[in-house]
XYZ file of C-alpha atoms in Angstrom:
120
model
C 96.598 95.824 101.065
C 98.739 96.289 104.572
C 102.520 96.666 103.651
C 104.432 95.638 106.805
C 108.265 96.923 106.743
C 110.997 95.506 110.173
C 113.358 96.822 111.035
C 115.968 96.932 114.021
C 117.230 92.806 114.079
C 121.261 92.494 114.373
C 123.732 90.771 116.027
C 123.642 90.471 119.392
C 125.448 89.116 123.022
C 123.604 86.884 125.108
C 121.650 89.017 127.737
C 121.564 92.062 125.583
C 118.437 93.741 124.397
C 117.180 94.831 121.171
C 113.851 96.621 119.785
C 112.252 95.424 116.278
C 110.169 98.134 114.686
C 106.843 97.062 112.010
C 105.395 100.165 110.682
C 101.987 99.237 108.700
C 100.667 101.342 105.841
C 96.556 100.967 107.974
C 95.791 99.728 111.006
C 94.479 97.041 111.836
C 93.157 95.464 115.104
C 95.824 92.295 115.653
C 99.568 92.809 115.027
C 101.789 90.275 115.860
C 105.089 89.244 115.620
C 106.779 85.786 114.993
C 109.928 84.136 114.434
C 111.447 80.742 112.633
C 115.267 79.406 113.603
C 116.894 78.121 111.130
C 115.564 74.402 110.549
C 112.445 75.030 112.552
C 108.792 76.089 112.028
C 107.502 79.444 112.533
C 106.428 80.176 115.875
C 104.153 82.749 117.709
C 105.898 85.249 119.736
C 103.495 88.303 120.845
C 100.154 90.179 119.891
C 99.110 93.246 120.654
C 94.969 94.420 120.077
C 93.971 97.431 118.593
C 92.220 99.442 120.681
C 92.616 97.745 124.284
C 96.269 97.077 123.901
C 96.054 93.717 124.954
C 98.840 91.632 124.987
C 99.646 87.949 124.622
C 102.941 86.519 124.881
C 104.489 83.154 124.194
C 105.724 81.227 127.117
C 109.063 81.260 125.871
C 109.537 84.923 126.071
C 107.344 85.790 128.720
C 108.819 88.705 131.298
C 111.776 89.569 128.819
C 110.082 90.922 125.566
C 107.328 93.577 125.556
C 105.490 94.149 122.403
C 103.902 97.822 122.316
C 101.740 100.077 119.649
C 102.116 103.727 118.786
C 98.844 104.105 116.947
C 99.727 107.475 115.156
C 102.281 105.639 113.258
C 100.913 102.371 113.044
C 103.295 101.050 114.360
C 104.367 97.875 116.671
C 107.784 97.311 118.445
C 109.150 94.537 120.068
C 111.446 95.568 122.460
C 113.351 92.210 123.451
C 115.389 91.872 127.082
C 117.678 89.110 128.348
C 118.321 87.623 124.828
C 119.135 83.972 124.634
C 120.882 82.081 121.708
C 117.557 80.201 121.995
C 115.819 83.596 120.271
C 118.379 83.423 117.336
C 115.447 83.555 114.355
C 114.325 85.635 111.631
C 111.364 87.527 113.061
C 108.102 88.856 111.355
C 105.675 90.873 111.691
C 102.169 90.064 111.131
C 98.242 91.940 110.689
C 95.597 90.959 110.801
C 92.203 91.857 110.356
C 90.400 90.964 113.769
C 91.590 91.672 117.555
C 93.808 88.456 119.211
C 95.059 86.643 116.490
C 97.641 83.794 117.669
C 96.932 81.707 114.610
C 99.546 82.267 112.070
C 97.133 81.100 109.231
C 94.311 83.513 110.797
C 97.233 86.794 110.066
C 96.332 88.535 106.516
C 99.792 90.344 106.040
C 103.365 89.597 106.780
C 106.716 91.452 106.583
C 109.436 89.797 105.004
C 111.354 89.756 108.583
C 114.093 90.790 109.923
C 117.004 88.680 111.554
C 118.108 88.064 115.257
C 121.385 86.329 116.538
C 122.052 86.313 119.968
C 125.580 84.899 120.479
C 126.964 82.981 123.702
């Protein structure tokens, strides 16, 4: 029923930043975003709670990516600092249905993702 679009991944220079869009057609309280390199599963990145704003992060990109809401668009951005090769990975967004959702099989809706390289 929620149709997740991304939008902003490219090709990027180690220690460069870039911000991924998800705009959602409803709002829902958990939207999250995740990413799988090539090879590997997909892993948790960063949720955001509708209406708190509360935030969880993975360790792994803790301090250099902020995820943020604007509720009149329903949308979520992940604005990503101090890339790493290590963050190469297609990235999704995810809704969900309830507030702080870091499952992956507990998110309802998914985007079909949007790709990040970070180069040395």
């Amino acid at each position: 029923q929620v149709q997740l679009v991304e939008s902003g991944g490219g090709l990027v220079q180690a220690g460069d930043s870039l911000r991924l869009s998800c705009a959602a057609s409803a709002r829902t309280l958990s939207m999250g975003w995740f990413r799988q390199a090539r090879g590997k599963e997909r892993e948790f990145v960063a949720l955001i709670s509708w209406p708190i704003r509360s935030t969880y992060y993975a360790d792994s990109v803790k301090g250099r990516f902020t995820i943020s809401r604007d509720n009149a668009k329903n949308t979520v951005y992940l604005q990503m600092n101090s890339l790493k090769p290590e963050d190469t990975a297609v990235y999704y967004c995810a809704a969900g249905s309830r507030a702080g959702i870091r499952k992956r099989d507990e998110y309802d809706y998914w985007g079909q993702g949007t790709q990040v390289t970070v180069s040395s």
